[in-house]
Structures are given as structure tokens and as C-alpha cells.
Coordinates of C-alpha atoms in Angstrom, one line a residue:
X1 CA -13.7 -28.3 25.8
X2 CA -14.8 -25.7 23.3
X3 CA -12.4 -23.5 21.7
X4 CA -12.8 -19.8 21.8
X5 CA -12.6 -18.5 18.2
X6 CA -10.6 -15.2 17.6
X7 CA -11.8 -12.2 15.4
X8 CA -8.9 -9.8 15.4
X9 CA -7.8 -6.8 13.6
X10 CA -4.1 -6.2 12.6
X11 CA -1.5 -3.3 11.6
X12 CA 2.2 -3.4 10.6
X13 CA 4.5 -0.3 10.3
X14 CA 7.9 -0.4 8.5
X15 CA 10.4 1.7 9.9
X16 CA 10.6 4.2 7.5
X17 CA 6.7 5.0 7.8
X18 CA 7.0 5.8 11.5
X19 CA 8.0 9.3 13.1
X20 CA 11.0 7.9 14.9
X21 CA 12.3 4.9 12.7
X22 CA 10.5 2.1 14.8
X23 CA 9.2 -1.1 13.2
X24 CA 5.9 -1.4 15.1
X25 CA 3.3 -4.5 14.8
X26 CA 0.0 -4.2 16.4
X27 CA -3.2 -6.0 17.2
X28 CA -6.6 -6.3 18.9
X29 CA -7.2 -10.0 20.4
X30 CA -10.8 -10.3 20.3
X31 CA -12.8 -13.3 21.4
X32 CA -16.5 -14.1 21.1
X33 CA -17.2 -13.4 24.9
X34 CA -17.2 -10.4 26.6
X35 CA -15.1 -11.6 29.5
X36 CA -11.8 -13.9 29.0
X37 CA -9.7 -12.7 31.8
X38 CA -5.8 -12.3 30.5
X39 CA -2.7 -11.6 32.4
X40 CA 0.5 -10.0 31.4
X41 CA 3.6 -11.8 32.6
X42 CA 7.5 -12.2 32.1
X43 CA 8.5 -15.8 31.2
X44 CA 12.0 -16.4 32.2
X45 CA 14.4 -18.2 30.0
X46 CA 15.4 -21.6 30.5
X47 CA 18.6 -23.4 29.3
X48 CA 19.5 -27.4 29.1
X49 CA 15.9 -28.4 29.5
X50 CA 15.7 -31.5 27.4
X51 CA 12.6 -33.3 27.0
X52 CA 10.6 -30.1 27.7
X53 CA 7.1 -30.2 25.7
X54 CA 4.2 -28.2 25.2
X55 CA 0.6 -29.7 25.1
X56 CA -2.8 -27.9 23.7
X57 CA -5.4 -28.0 26.6
X58 CA -7.9 -27.7 23.5
X59 CA -7.1 -30.3 20.7
X60 CA -4.4 -32.5 22.2
X61 CA -1.4 -30.9 19.9
X62 CA 2.1 -31.9 21.3
X63 CA 5.4 -31.5 20.6
X64 CA 9.0 -31.3 22.1
X65 CA 10.2 -27.9 22.9
X66 CA 14.1 -27.1 22.2
X67 CA 16.3 -27.3 25.4
X68 CA 17.2 -23.5 25.5
X69 CA 14.9 -20.8 25.4
X70 CA 15.1 -16.9 25.3
X71 CA 13.1 -14.8 28.1
X72 CA 10.0 -13.3 26.7
X73 CA 6.5 -11.4 27.9
X74 CA 3.3 -12.6 26.9
X75 CA -0.2 -12.2 27.7
X76 CA -2.1 -15.4 28.1
X77 CA -5.7 -16.7 29.5
X78 CA -6.1 -17.2 33.4
X79 CA -8.4 -20.0 33.0
X80 CA -6.0 -21.7 30.2
X81 CA -7.6 -25.2 31.1
X82 CA -10.5 -24.5 29.7
X83 CA -9.9 -21.7 27.2
X84 CA -6.4 -22.6 26.0
X85 CA -3.0 -20.9 26.5
X86 CA -3.3 -18.1 23.9
X87 CA -0.1 -16.1 25.0
X88 CA -1.3 -13.7 22.2
X89 CA 2.1 -11.4 22.1
X90 CA 5.2 -10.6 23.3
X91 CA 8.9 -9.4 22.4
X92 CA 11.7 -11.9 23.7
X93 CA 15.3 -10.9 25.1
X94 CA 16.6 -10.8 21.5
X95 CA 14.0 -8.1 20.5
X96 CA 11.9 -9.8 18.4
X97 CA 8.1 -9.1 18.5
X98 CA 5.6 -11.8 17.7
X99 CA 1.7 -11.3 17.6
X100 CA -0.5 -14.2 16.9
X101 CA -2.9 -14.5 15.5
X102 CA -5.2 -12.9 13.1
X103 CA -8.0 -15.2 12.5
X104 CA -7.6 -15.8 8.4
X105 CA -10.0 -18.0 6.6
X106 CA -9.0 -20.1 3.3
X107 CA -11.4 -20.9 0.7
X108 CA -13.1 -24.3 0.1
X109 CA -11.1 -24.9 -3.4
X110 CA -7.8 -24.8 -1.8
X111 CA -8.9 -26.7 1.6
X112 CA -10.3 -29.8 -0.5
X113 CA -6.8 -30.6 -1.4
X114 CA -4.9 -29.7 1.9
X115 CA -7.6 -29.8 4.4
X116 CA -7.0 -28.4 8.2
X117 CA -5.5 -30.7 10.3
X118 CA -7.7 -31.2 13.6
X119 CA -4.6 -31.8 16.4
X120 CA -1.9 -29.5 14.4
X121 CA -0.7 -26.3 16.0
X122 CA -3.5 -23.9 16.6
X123 CA -3.5 -20.2 18.1
X124 CA -3.3 -21.6 21.9
X125 CA 0.0 -22.7 21.4
X126 CA 1.9 -20.7 18.6
X127 CA 3.4 -18.0 20.6
X128 CA 4.6 -20.9 23.1
X129 CA 6.6 -22.6 20.5
X130 CA 8.0 -19.6 18.8
X131 CA 8.8 -16.8 20.5
X132 CA 11.2 -18.2 22.9
X133 CA 13.3 -19.7 19.8
X134 CA 13.4 -16.9 17.7
X135 CA 16.0 -14.4 16.6
X136 CA 15.0 -12.1 13.9
X137 CA 11.9 -11.7 12.4
X138 CA 12.8 -13.2 9.0
X139 CA 14.2 -16.1 10.6
X140 CA 11.1 -16.6 12.8
X141 CA 8.7 -17.2 9.5
X142 CA 10.9 -19.9 8.6
X143 CA 10.8 -21.1 12.0
X144 CA 6.9 -21.2 12.2
X145 CA 6.8 -22.5 8.7
X146 CA 8.6 -25.7 9.3
X147 CA 6.5 -26.5 12.1
X148 CA 3.4 -25.8 10.4
X149 CA 4.8 -28.0 7.6
X150 CA 5.4 -30.8 10.0
X151 CA 2.4 -31.0 12.1
X152 CA -0.1 -29.1 10.0
X153 CA -2.6 -26.4 11.6
X154 CA -6.5 -26.9 12.5
X155 CA -7.3 -23.2 11.4
X156 CA -6.5 -20.6 9.2
X157 CA -3.7 -18.2 11.2
X158 CA -1.8 -15.2 10.2
X159 CA 1.3 -14.1 12.5
X160 CA 2.8 -10.8 12.7
X161 CA 6.8 -10.9 13.1
X162 CA 9.2 -7.5 13.7
X163 CA 12.7 -6.7 14.8
X164 CA 14.7 -3.7 14.5
X165 CA 14.8 -3.6 10.8
X166 CA 11.7 -5.5 9.4
X167 CA 8.1 -6.6 9.8
X168 CA 6.7 -9.8 8.2
X169 CA 3.1 -11.0 7.7
X170 CA 2.6 -14.5 7.7
X171 CA -0.5 -16.1 6.3
X172 CA -1.2 -19.9 6.9
X173 CA -4.3 -20.4 4.9
X174 CA -4.7 -24.5 4.7
X175 CA -3.4 -27.5 6.7
X176 CA 0.0 -26.9 5.7
X177 CA 0.8 -24.1 3.3
X178 CA 1.5 -20.6 4.3
X179 CA 3.2 -17.5 2.6
X180 CA 4.6 -14.4 4.2
X181 CA 5.5 -11.0 2.9
X182 CA 7.5 -8.2 4.3
X183 CA 6.2 -5.0 4.8
X184 CA 8.1 -2.2 2.9
X185 CA 10.0 0.1 5.1
X186 CA 8.2 2.9 4.0
X187 CA 4.8 1.0 4.1
X188 CA 2.1 0.0 6.5
X189 CA -0.7 -2.6 6.4
X190 CA -4.1 -3.4 7.9
X191 CA -5.6 -6.6 8.1
X192 CA -9.0 -7.9 9.3
X193 CA -9.6 -11.8 9.1
X194 CA -9.2 -12.2 5.3
X195 CA -6.2 -13.3 3.3
X196 CA -4.4 -10.3 2.8
X197 CA -1.6 -10.7 0.8
X198 CA -2.0 -10.2 -3.1
X199 CA 0.6 -10.4 -6.2
X200 CA 3.7 -12.6 -5.2
X201 CA 6.8 -12.5 -7.0
X202 CA 8.5 -15.8 -6.3
X203 CA 11.9 -14.3 -7.8
X204 CA 12.0 -11.8 -5.0
X205 CA 13.1 -13.7 -1.9
X206 CA 13.8 -10.7 0.1
X207 CA 10.5 -9.6 0.4
X208 CA 8.5 -12.9 -0.1
X209 CA 8.6 -16.4 1.9
X210 CA 6.4 -19.5 1.4
X211 CA 5.9 -23.2 2.0
X212 CA 7.5 -25.4 -0.2
X213 CA 5.7 -26.9 -2.9
X214 CA 3.1 -23.8 -3.0
X215 CA 3.4 -23.5 -6.5
X216 CA 3.0 -26.8 -7.5
X217 CA 0.0 -27.1 -5.4
X218 CA -1.9 -24.1 -6.9
X219 CA -0.9 -25.3 -10.4
X220 CA -1.9 -29.3 -9.9
X221 CA -5.3 -28.4 -8.6
X222 CA -6.1 -25.3 -11.0
X223 CA -6.6 -22.9 -8.3
X224 CA -5.3 -19.7 -9.9
X225 CA -8.2 -17.7 -11.1
X226 CA -6.4 -15.2 -12.7
X227 CA -5.4 -15.0 -16.5
X228 CA -2.0 -13.2 -15.3
X229 CA -0.1 -13.0 -12.1
X230 CA 0.1 -15.0 -8.8
X231 CA -2.2 -13.1 -6.7
X232 CA -2.2 -15.0 -3.2
X233 CA -5.6 -13.8 -2.2
X234 CA -7.3 -14.5 -5.1
X235 CA -6.1 -18.2 -4.9
X236 CA -6.6 -18.6 -1.0
X237 CA -8.9 -16.0 0.1
X238 CA -12.7 -15.9 0.5
X239 CA -14.9 -13.0 -0.6
X240 CA -18.6 -13.5 0.4
X241 CA -21.0 -11.4 2.4
X242 CA -19.6 -11.9 5.8
X243 CA -16.1 -10.7 4.4
X244 CA -18.2 -7.4 2.7
X245 CA -19.7 -6.5 6.4
X246 CA -17.5 -8.1 8.9
X247 CA -14.0 -7.7 7.4
X248 CA -13.4 -5.6 4.4
X249 CA -14.9 -2.3 6.1
X250 CA -11.9 -2.4 9.0
X251 CA -9.4 -2.2 6.2
X252 CA -11.4 0.6 4.7
X253 CA -11.7 2.4 7.8
X254 CA -7.4 2.1 8.4
X255 CA -7.0 3.4 4.8
X256 CA -9.8 6.2 5.5
X257 CA -7.9 7.4 8.3
X258 CA -4.5 7.5 6.8
X259 CA -5.0 7.9 3.3
X260 CA -8.2 10.3 3.3
X261 CA -7.3 11.7 0.0
X262 CA -7.8 7.9 -1.6
X263 CA -11.5 7.0 -2.2
X264 CA -12.4 3.2 -1.5
X265 CA -15.4 1.2 -1.2
X266 CA -15.8 -0.1 2.3
X267 CA -17.0 -3.5 0.4
X268 CA -14.5 -3.9 -2.0
X269 CA -12.8 -7.3 -2.1
X270 CA -9.7 -5.4 -3.7
X271 CA -8.5 -3.2 -1.0
X272 CA -4.4 -2.7 -1.3
X273 CA -2.7 -4.9 1.3
X274 CA 0.6 -2.8 1.0
X275 CA -0.4 1.1 1.7
X276 CA 1.8 4.4 1.6
X277 CA 0.9 7.8 3.1
X278 CA 2.8 11.1 3.6
X279 CA 1.8 10.6 7.6
X280 CA 4.6 9.6 9.7
X281 CA 3.2 6.8 12.4
X282 CA 3.4 7.0 16.1
X283 CA 2.1 4.4 18.6
X284 CA -0.8 6.9 19.1
X285 CA -1.8 6.6 15.4
X286 CA -2.1 2.7 15.7
X287 CA -3.8 3.4 19.1
X288 CA -6.4 5.3 17.6
X289 CA -7.1 2.9 14.6
X290 CA -7.4 0.0 17.1
X291 CA -9.9 1.7 19.4
X292 CA -11.9 3.2 16.6
X293 CA -15.7 2.4 15.4
X294 CA -15.8 4.3 12.2
X295 CA -15.8 7.7 14.1
X296 CA -17.1 10.5 12.0
X297 CA -19.0 8.2 9.5
X298 CA -22.4 7.2 8.8
X299 CA -21.4 3.6 10.3
X300 CA -20.6 4.9 14.0
X301 CA -22.6 3.1 16.5
X302 CA -22.8 5.9 18.5
X303 CA -24.0 8.2 15.7
X304 CA -26.6 10.7 16.4
X305 CA -27.5 11.1 12.8
X306 CA -27.4 7.8 11.0
X307 CA -30.1 5.2 10.5
X308 CA -30.0 2.1 12.7
X309 CA -29.2 0.0 9.5
X310 CA -26.0 2.1 8.6
X311 CA -24.9 2.5 12.4
X312 CA -24.7 -1.5 12.5
X313 CA -24.0 -2.4 9.0
X314 CA -20.3 -3.1 9.8
X315 CA -18.3 -4.7 12.7
X316 CA -16.3 -1.9 14.6
X317 CA -12.4 -2.2 14.9
X318 CA -12.4 -1.8 19.0
X319 CA -15.0 -4.2 20.8
X320 CA -15.9 -4.9 24.3
X321 CA -14.7 -7.9 23.7
X322 CA -11.3 -7.0 22.7
X323 CA -9.2 -9.2 25.6
X324 CA -6.2 -7.2 25.1
X325 CA -4.9 -4.5 22.0
X326 CA -1.1 -4.3 21.9
X327 CA 1.5 -2.0 19.9
X328 CA 5.0 -3.7 19.9
X329 CA 7.3 -1.3 19.2
X330 CA 11.1 -1.8 18.3
X331 CA 12.8 1.6 18.6
X332 CA 16.0 2.7 16.7
X333 CA 16.7 6.1 18.3
X334 CA 17.9 4.6 21.7
X335 CA 20.4 1.8 22.8
X336 CA 19.5 -2.0 21.8
X337 CA 19.1 -3.0 25.4
X338 CA 16.2 -0.6 25.8
X339 CA 14.6 -0.3 22.3
X340 CA 11.8 -2.9 22.9
X341 CA 8.2 -1.4 24.1
X342 CA 5.1 -3.2 24.6
X343 CA 2.2 -0.6 24.6
X344 CA -0.7 -2.9 26.5
X345 CA -4.2 -2.3 26.6
X346 CA -6.6 -4.3 28.7
X347 CA -9.7 -2.5 28.9
X348 CA -11.7 -1.6 25.9
X349 CA -9.3 0.3 23.6
X350 CA -11.6 3.0 22.6
X351 CA -11.7 4.2 26.6
X352 CA -8.7 2.8 28.3
X353 CA -5.0 3.7 27.9
X354 CA -2.1 1.7 26.2
X355 CA 0.4 1.6 29.0
X356 CA 4.0 1.2 27.6
X357 CA 6.4 -1.6 29.3
X358 CA 10.0 -1.9 28.4
X359 CA 10.5 -5.9 27.5
X360 CA 13.7 -6.0 28.9
X361 CA 12.4 -6.8 32.5
X362 CA 12.3 -9.9 34.9
X363 CA 9.2 -9.1 36.3
X364 CA 5.6 -7.8 35.9
X365 CA 3.5 -5.5 38.4
X366 CA 1.1 -8.0 40.3
X367 CA -1.9 -6.2 39.1
X368 CA -1.2 -7.2 35.5
X369 CA 0.5 -10.5 36.4
X370 CA -2.1 -12.2 39.0
X371 CA -5.6 -11.5 37.2
X372 CA -8.4 -13.1 39.0
X373 CA -11.2 -15.1 37.5
X374 CA -14.0 -12.7 38.5
X375 CA -14.1 -8.8 39.4
X376 CA -13.6 -7.8 42.8
X377 CA -14.3 -4.2 43.3
X378 CA -11.5 -4.3 46.1
X379 CA -8.7 -6.3 44.2
X380 CA -5.9 -4.5 42.7
X381 CA -6.2 -6.3 39.2
X382 CA -5.4 -3.9 36.2
X383 CA -7.7 -6.1 34.0
X384 CA -10.5 -5.7 36.1
X385 CA -9.9 -2.1 37.0
X386 CA -9.5 -1.0 32.9
X387 CA -12.8 -2.9 32.2
X388 CA -14.5 -1.6 34.9
X389 CA -13.6 2.1 33.6
X390 CA -14.4 1.2 30.3
X391 CA -18.0 0.0 31.1
X392 CA -18.3 3.5 33.3
X393 CA -17.7 5.6 29.9
X394 CA -20.0 3.6 27.7
X395 CA -22.6 3.3 29.9
X396 CA -23.1 7.4 29.5
X397 CA -21.2 7.5 26.1
X398 CA -22.6 11.2 25.5
X399 CA -22.3 12.7 28.9
X400 CA -18.5 10.7 29.9
X401 CA -16.5 10.8 26.5
X402 CA -15.2 14.0 26.5
X403 CA -14.0 13.7 30.0
X404 CA -12.5 10.2 28.8
X405 CA -10.8 11.5 25.9
X406 CA -9.4 14.5 28.3
X407 CA -8.1 11.6 30.3
X408 CA -6.5 9.4 27.4
X409 CA -4.8 12.8 26.2
X410 CA -3.2 13.3 29.7
X411 CA -2.6 9.7 30.1
X412 CA -0.3 9.8 26.8
X413 CA 1.3 13.2 27.9
X414 CA 2.4 11.9 31.4
X415 CA 3.2 8.3 29.6
X416 CA 5.6 10.3 26.8
X417 CA 7.4 12.5 29.5
X418 CA 7.9 9.4 31.7
X419 CA 9.5 7.2 29.1
X420 CA 11.7 9.7 28.0
X421 CA 13.2 10.6 31.4
X422 CA 13.4 6.9 31.9
X423 CA 15.5 6.5 28.7
X424 CA 17.5 9.1 29.5
X425 CA 18.8 7.3 32.6
X426 CA 18.9 4.0 31.7
X427 CA 21.4 5.2 29.0
X428 CA 24.2 5.2 31.7
X429 CA 23.1 1.5 32.4
X430 CA 23.6 -2.4 31.2
X431 CA 23.4 -5.9 31.6
X432 CA 21.5 -7.0 34.7
X433 CA 21.6 -3.4 36.4
X434 CA 19.6 -1.9 33.4
X435 CA 17.2 -4.9 33.4
X436 CA 16.5 -4.3 37.0
X437 CA 16.1 -0.8 36.6
X438 CA 13.5 -1.1 33.4
X439 CA 11.6 -3.7 35.4
X440 CA 11.4 -0.9 38.5
X441 CA 10.3 1.8 36.0
X442 CA 7.8 -0.4 34.6
X443 CA 6.3 -0.5 38.3
X444 CA 6.2 3.3 38.4
X445 CA 4.4 3.6 35.0
X446 CA 1.8 1.1 36.2
X447 CA 1.2 3.1 39.6
X448 CA 1.0 6.3 37.8
X449 CA -1.7 5.0 35.4
X450 CA -3.5 3.3 38.2
X451 CA -3.5 6.6 40.2
X452 CA -5.2 8.4 37.2
X453 CA -7.4 6.1 36.6
X454 CA -9.0 5.5 39.8
X455 CA -9.1 9.5 40.0
X456 CA -10.9 9.6 36.4
X457 CA -13.4 6.8 37.5
X458 CA -14.1 8.7 40.8
X459 CA -15.2 11.6 39.0
X460 CA -17.3 9.8 36.7
X461 CA -19.0 8.1 39.5
X462 CA -19.6 11.2 41.0
X463 CA -21.1 13.0 37.8
X464 CA -23.0 9.6 36.7
X465 CA -24.9 10.1 40.3
X466 CA -26.0 13.4 39.2
X467 CA -27.5 11.9 35.9
X468 CA -30.0 9.6 37.8
X469 CA -33.7 10.1 36.2
X470 CA -35.0 9.2 40.0
X471 CA -35.2 12.8 40.8
X472 CA -38.0 15.5 40.5
X473 CA -37.9 19.7 40.8
X474 CA -39.2 20.3 44.1
X475 CA -40.3 23.7 45.7
X476 CA -37.0 25.4 47.2
X477 CA -38.5 25.8 50.4
X478 CA -39.6 21.9 50.8

């Protein structure tokens, strides 16, 4: 069966770089097909299940799982037998967040000596074998690293981890080699399908983790091109024409949004991985970036003033083939039992809202958990509703975009008010009573966003009818 490759964009934010002390990791899950239906569900915990196994539908990878696993949420493919599980992202009951993966491409020099492993652990199963078993972001890196060292990887993959204290970015670049860097508390990073980590300090084990033997491997095969330093990107990364037009411009635009005072070349292979800004991040900022398309630059595909060559020079960040976009937020200004929130967008991230879900929940609204493979206008599917709405906006972009922006602003206002109210009520509850309460509040949030979206769609359709070209000025007396 053909494997659907991914081509995503990611962002990580340290707790001192956010407005409320949150640690946040985020990613667009992009495919090469505009429609690969997904669903959002809560996977229950399990205990004492010896012999439990996972097997890939794509490459035959198989391994036995630990007999105990934590509850977690995920966003897998509906047609997993043809497209693989691809659970993509979630937060477990220990409030550890994981997003996987950012497709990453190691160079041929390194792959010559540690080639990819055809039946190793790939993106389709990487969340399944990791998220239910991790208890911190730092420990998660080691947990997954041991699996990669044992089974190998059939592709270059990078993984984002976070807990309430730390965010880590882990890059798997060859069959068995990987390296991870902690995002400093006062910093952010944006990544787009290239090896991102730069200078590595092997004496700094607080901020770097790596596969055993990676230094010896590089020395043995003469892979370090620099006279000084140990630059992971230079040693293992690529930089070719595809990178300059498909990858690096997306990193450049993130820096352009959040550090506009810094001048950079969108085709530079030396754009910094770790960035600092005076701006304090909220989920809104990350959502803006993940839904962007070089807005207000010559490279915007919707620009009225640019040449066609500029408009389509670089790959946008948000796409019609973004199957879901998510911001995983670990908040530090609320009690631990309610600190984890997943902001999930399953329409086009430019046009659809990110809906906040408490992850301390035991169920998900059926409109999210039960997605049909094909659209039915009468169905209650959130996936198809938000993609339908996104298509409507884009079909008359110049006429509908301001209406859509007003709708999204109102969605954000309503969401924040509701979350604040829910948080106040939840602070009085604990244990199973709190989990049930937050589950019901997730349902209320879904219902409110559905009502607002249906109203928005109705207004767009009414307005669109008046835009038909099948009309003619007629005598008022006829």
C-alpha cells in the first residue's frame, strides 16, 4: 500500500516566552492529498495487558507494548488500513504533550553509513508506541530514542514533546541516529521540513540529548564540514533548491511575524533555530502563523499586486491539505488537573477556528470522534463541516475573507470567555468528578462552535448567491 508522506510546519514556545507561562508545541499535519479524513478521540488507559502489540499497516513494523499505558487523546486517520494510523498529536493523562512528526531529510553523506530501515518505526505508529508511556518531555526523548536505536527508522522524522516545564525538539536523521534540543524557556522556534538544530554542546546535558555513538559516527566517516564547532544541521542536513523554495521560506516568515526588526533572506540555509523576541506568545499567535500564506508580502498567493512568479515562488504554511492543525498547551496558571488544553483545527487553518479541548476528559463529541470517509451534507461530522466552510470562503476569497475574519475573531472571544468560566468552576472539583465535568464542557464548546459555524456558512451561502454571473440588468418594469 502506498504511504502518504507528510510535509508539515512546527512551532515550539518556552514558558517564559508565553503570555501566561504556558509551554506550547504546535504543528500543521500536512499530507500530499487534500482529503485524508481524520477523527479526534480519547484513548482509554490500560493495565496489565501483557503481550499487547502494535503493527504497522504500511511497512510491517511490529513491537510489543508495555502492559500498562496512560490515557491519551489522538487524531488518527479514519481509513487506517490504507493510510496508516498516524495518530499525530495528543496529551496523555500525565500532562505530557507529543506531536509527531515533522518530516526531516538527512543528507546522503550520513545515510550512506546509516541507511534508513525499511521496516523500522515510522510516523504512522510513532505516537502509539510513545505517548501512552511517557511521564515528562525529557524522559520522552530517551524513551523514543531507545526504540529508534533498537528498531531503526524508515524515514527522517522530527518529534515535539512538552510538559509544564519544558519543550524539546528531537530530530531522527538516519536509520538509527537522533539528537534533541531543549527550547530555552525564553525562546521560540519554527521548523519546516529541514534539519533545524545547529551548534551542539555535548557538555550541556540539560539542553541536549543524543543517540549513543553519534559523535564517533561523525568522526569516523568525516562528516563534519566545519573547521570549528559541531553543527548538527551542517553535518546531517540538506540544502538544495527544494529547501530554498519549499522549506526555508516558511521559517523566514515565522521570524518575519515575530521578529520583524530582523532582516533575513527567505532562502538562507542559516536561519536560526532558537529565536527570542520581546513579544509574549499566546495560542492566537501560533494559530496566525500556522494558517498563514506569506500574508502582506509579495509571496502571498492571494496578492493582487504581485507577479505570478512571486505569488507561487514559495510553499505557504497553511494549506488545503493540512488535515489538522494543533496547538498543545500546558498551562501553569491553573491547577494541574486542568492545565492541558489541545487547540484543534480540522478545517483549513486560515479559515477555520482552533477549538480548545481539555485533555483531562474521557470522551469526545461524536461529531469529532466519528468521521465518515466521504462528505454528506446531512452528517454531523465536524471534519467535513469545517472543510466545507473553508472551501466556501476560499471560493470567493476577496468577497468572503473579511466576513470570515470577523467570524474567527468572535470565535476566539467566545472561546476565551467560556474557558475562563469553565476554569473557575473546575477549580472546585477533583478526580473523576473533575474529569467528567471537563468532558461535558468540551461538549459545550463543540456545540457553541458548531452553532456559530453553521450561522457563518448560511450567511456565506446567502451572500454567494448574489455573486452569480448568471444575471443581467433588466428594465424595472419587466
